[in-house]
PDB file of C-alpha atoms in Angstrom:
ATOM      1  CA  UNK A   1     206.657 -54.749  32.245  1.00 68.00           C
ATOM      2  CA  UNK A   2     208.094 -51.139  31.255  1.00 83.00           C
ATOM      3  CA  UNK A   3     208.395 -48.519  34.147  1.00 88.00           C
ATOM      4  CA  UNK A   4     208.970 -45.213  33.374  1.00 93.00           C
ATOM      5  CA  UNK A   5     210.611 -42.729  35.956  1.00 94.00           C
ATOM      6  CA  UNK A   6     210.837 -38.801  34.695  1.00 96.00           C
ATOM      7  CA  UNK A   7     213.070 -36.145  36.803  1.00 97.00           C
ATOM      8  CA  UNK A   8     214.173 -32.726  36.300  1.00 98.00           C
ATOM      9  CA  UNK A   9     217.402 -31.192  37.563  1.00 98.00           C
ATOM     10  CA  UNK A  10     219.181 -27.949  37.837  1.00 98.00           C
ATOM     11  CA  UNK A  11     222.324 -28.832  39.825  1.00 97.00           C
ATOM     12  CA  UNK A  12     224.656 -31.249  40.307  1.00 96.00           C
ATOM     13  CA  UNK A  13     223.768 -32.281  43.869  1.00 97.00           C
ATOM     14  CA  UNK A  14     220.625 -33.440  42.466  1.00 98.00           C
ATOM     15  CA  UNK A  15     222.908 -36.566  40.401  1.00 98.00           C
ATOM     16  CA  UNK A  16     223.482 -38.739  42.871  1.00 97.00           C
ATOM     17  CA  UNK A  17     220.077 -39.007  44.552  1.00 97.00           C
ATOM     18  CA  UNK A  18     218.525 -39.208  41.384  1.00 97.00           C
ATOM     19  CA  UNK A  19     220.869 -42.146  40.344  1.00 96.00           C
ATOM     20  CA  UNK A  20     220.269 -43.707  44.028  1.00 95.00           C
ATOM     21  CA  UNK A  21     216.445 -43.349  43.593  1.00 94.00           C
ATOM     22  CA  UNK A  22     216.685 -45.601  40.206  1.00 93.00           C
ATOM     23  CA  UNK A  23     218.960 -47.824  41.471  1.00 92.00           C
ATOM     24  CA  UNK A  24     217.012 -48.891  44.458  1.00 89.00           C
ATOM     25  CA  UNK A  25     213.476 -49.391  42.055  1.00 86.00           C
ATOM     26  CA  UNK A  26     215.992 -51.811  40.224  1.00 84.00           C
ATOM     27  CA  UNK A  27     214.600 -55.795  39.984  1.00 78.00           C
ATOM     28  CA  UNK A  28     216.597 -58.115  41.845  1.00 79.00           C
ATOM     29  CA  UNK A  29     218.199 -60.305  39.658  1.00 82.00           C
ATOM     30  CA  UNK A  30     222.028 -60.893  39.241  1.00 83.00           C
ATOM     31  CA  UNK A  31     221.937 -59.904  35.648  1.00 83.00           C
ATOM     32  CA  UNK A  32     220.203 -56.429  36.416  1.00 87.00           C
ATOM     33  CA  UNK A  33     223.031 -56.528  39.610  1.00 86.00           C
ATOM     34  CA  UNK A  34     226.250 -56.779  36.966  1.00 90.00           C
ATOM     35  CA  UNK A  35     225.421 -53.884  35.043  1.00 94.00           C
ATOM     36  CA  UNK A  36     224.410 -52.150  38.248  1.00 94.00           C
ATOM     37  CA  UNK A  37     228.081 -50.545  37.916  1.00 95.00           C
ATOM     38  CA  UNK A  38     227.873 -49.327  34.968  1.00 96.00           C
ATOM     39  CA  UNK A  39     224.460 -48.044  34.570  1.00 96.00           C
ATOM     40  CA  UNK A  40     225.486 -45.663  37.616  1.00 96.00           C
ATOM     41  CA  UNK A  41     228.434 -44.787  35.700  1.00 96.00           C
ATOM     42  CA  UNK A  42     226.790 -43.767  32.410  1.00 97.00           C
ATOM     43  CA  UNK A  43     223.824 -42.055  34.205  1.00 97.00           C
ATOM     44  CA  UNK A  44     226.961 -39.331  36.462  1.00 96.00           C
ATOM     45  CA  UNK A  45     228.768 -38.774  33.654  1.00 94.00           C
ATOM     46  CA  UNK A  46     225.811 -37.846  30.813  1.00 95.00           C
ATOM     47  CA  UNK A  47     223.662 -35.921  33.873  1.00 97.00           C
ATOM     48  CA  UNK A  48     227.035 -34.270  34.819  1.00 95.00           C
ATOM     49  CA  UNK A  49     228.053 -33.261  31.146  1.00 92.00           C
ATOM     50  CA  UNK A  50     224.558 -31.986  30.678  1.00 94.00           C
ATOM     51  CA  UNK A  51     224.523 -29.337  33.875  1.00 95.00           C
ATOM     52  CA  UNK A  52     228.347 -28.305  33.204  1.00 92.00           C
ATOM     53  CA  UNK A  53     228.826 -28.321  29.475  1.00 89.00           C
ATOM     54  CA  UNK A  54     225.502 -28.148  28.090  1.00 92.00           C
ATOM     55  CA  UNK A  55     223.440 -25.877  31.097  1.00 95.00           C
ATOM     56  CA  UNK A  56     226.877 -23.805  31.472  1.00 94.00           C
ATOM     57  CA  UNK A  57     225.730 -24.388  35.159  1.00 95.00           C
ATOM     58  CA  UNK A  58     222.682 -21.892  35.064  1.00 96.00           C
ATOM     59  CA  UNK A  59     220.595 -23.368  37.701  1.00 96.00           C
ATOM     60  CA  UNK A  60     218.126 -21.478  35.845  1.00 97.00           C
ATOM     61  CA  UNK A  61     217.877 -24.308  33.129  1.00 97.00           C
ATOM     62  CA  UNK A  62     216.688 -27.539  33.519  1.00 98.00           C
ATOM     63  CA  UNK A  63     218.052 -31.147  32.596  1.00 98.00           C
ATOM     64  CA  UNK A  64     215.076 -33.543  31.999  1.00 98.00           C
ATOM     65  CA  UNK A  65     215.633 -36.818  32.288  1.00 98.00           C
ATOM     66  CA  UNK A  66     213.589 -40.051  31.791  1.00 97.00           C
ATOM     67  CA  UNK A  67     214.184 -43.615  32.533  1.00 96.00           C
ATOM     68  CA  UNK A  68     212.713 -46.274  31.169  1.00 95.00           C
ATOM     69  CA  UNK A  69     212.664 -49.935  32.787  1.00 92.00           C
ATOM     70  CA  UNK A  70     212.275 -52.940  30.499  1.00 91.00           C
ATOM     71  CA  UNK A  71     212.613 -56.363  31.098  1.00 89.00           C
ATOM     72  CA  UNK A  72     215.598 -56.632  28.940  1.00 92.00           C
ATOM     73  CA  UNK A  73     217.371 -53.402  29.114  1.00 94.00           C
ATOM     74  CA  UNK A  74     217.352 -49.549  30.233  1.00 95.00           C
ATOM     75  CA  UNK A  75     217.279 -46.618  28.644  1.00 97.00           C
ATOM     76  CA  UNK A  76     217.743 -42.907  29.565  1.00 97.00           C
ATOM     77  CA  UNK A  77     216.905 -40.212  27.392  1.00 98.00           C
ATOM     78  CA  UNK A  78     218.960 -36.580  28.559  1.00 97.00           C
ATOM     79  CA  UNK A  79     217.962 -33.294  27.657  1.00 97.00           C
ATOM     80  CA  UNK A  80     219.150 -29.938  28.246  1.00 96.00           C
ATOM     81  CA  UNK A  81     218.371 -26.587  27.910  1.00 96.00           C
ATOM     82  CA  UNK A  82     221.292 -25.083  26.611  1.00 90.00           C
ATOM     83  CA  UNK A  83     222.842 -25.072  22.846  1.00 83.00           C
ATOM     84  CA  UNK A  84     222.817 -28.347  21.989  1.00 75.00           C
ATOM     85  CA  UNK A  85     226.207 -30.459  21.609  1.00 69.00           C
ATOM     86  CA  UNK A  86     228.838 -29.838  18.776  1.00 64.00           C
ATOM     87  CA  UNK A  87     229.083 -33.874  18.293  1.00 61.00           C
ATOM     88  CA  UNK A  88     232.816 -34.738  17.171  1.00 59.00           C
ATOM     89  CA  UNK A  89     234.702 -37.832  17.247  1.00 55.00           C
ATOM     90  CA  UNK A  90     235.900 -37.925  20.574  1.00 57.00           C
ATOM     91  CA  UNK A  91     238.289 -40.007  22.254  1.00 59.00           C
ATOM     92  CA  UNK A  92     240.410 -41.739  24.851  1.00 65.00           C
ATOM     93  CA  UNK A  93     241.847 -38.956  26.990  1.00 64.00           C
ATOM     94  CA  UNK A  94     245.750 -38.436  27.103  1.00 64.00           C
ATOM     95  CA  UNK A  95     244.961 -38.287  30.963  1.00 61.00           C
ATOM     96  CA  UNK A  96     242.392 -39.283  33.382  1.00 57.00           C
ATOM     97  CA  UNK A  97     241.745 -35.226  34.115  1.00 61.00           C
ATOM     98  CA  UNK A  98     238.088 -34.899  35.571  1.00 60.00           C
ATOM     99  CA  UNK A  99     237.009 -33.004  31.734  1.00 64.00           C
ATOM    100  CA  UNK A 100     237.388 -34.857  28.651  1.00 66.00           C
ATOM    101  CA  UNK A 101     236.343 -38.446  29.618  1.00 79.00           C
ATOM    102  CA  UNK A 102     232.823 -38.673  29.966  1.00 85.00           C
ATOM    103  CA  UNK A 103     231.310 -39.287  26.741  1.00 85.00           C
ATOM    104  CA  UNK A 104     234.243 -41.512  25.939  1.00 86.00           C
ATOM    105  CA  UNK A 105     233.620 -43.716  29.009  1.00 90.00           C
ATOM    106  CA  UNK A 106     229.934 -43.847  28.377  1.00 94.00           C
ATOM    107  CA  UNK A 107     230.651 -44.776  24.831  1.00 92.00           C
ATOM    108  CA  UNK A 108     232.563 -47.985  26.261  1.00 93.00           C
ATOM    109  CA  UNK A 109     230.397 -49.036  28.761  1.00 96.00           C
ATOM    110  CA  UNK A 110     226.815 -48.652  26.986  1.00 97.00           C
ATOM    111  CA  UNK A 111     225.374 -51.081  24.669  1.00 97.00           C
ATOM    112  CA  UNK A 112     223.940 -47.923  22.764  1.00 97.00           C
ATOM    113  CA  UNK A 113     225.043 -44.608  22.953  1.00 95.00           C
ATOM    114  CA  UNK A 114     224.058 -41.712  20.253  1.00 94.00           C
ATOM    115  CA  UNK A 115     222.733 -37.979  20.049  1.00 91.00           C
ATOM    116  CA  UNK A 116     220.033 -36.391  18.598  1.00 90.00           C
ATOM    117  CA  UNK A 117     220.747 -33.064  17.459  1.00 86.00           C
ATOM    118  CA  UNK A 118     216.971 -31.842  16.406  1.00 87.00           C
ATOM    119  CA  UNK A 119     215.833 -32.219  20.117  1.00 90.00           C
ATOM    120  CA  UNK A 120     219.343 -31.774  21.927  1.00 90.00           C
ATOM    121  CA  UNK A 121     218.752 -35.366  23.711  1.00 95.00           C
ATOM    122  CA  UNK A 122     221.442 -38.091  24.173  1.00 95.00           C
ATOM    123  CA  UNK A 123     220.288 -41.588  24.264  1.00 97.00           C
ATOM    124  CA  UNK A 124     221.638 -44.240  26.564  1.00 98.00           C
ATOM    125  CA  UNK A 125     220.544 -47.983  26.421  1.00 98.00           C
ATOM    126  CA  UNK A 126     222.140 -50.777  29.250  1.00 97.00           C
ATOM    127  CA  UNK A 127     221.104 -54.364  28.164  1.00 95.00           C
ATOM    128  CA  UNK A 128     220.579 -56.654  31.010  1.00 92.00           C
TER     129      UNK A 128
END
């Protein structure tokens, strides 16, 4: 059964509600439970980048966000208002400084990870 939950933010206090809000519509099952983790990780750090980097923090722009629930997996889109994102090959920070390590970390934890430049969305996929 696919569920599909749609928000729209426009500052960074908004994050960790949002993520709490998905978290608690999760299934119970221990699978869905070990990825719990990183799902929350992936979702703060992409929502984050979006508001700071890609928003320039104008709480005049909006970040829309949907989640989608399938049986086997979840997947957020992320899109932001701003100028899109200059993809380059990142990688692992020299330090763990709060800027620089979020689209690396996401790019370890999630099972699919990629950008799509035409509609300035980033695509994140958890398997269960």
């Amino acid at each position: 059964r696919m569920k599909i939950v749609e928000f729209v933010l426009h500052k960074r206090q908004e994050i960790t509600p949002c993520i709490e809000y998905l978290i608690e519509r999760l299934e119970e099952s221990e699978k869905i439970r070990l990825r719990q983790n990183d799902l929350k990780l992936c979702l703060y750090e992409a929502l984050s980048n979006a508001l700071i980097h890609g928003n320039a923090c104008d709480e005049t722009k909006a970040v829309y966000f949907c989640a989608t629930f399938l049986k086997d997996r979840f997947v957020a889109e992320i899109r932001d208002e701003g100028l899109g994102c200059k993809v380059k090959n990142y990688q692992a920070p020299s330090d763990l400084l709060e800027c620089g390590r979020g689209l690396y970390l996401i790019e370890l934890i999630a099972d699919r990870f990629c950008y799509n430049e035409e509609n300035n969305t980033w695509t994140i996929e958890i398997i269960w």
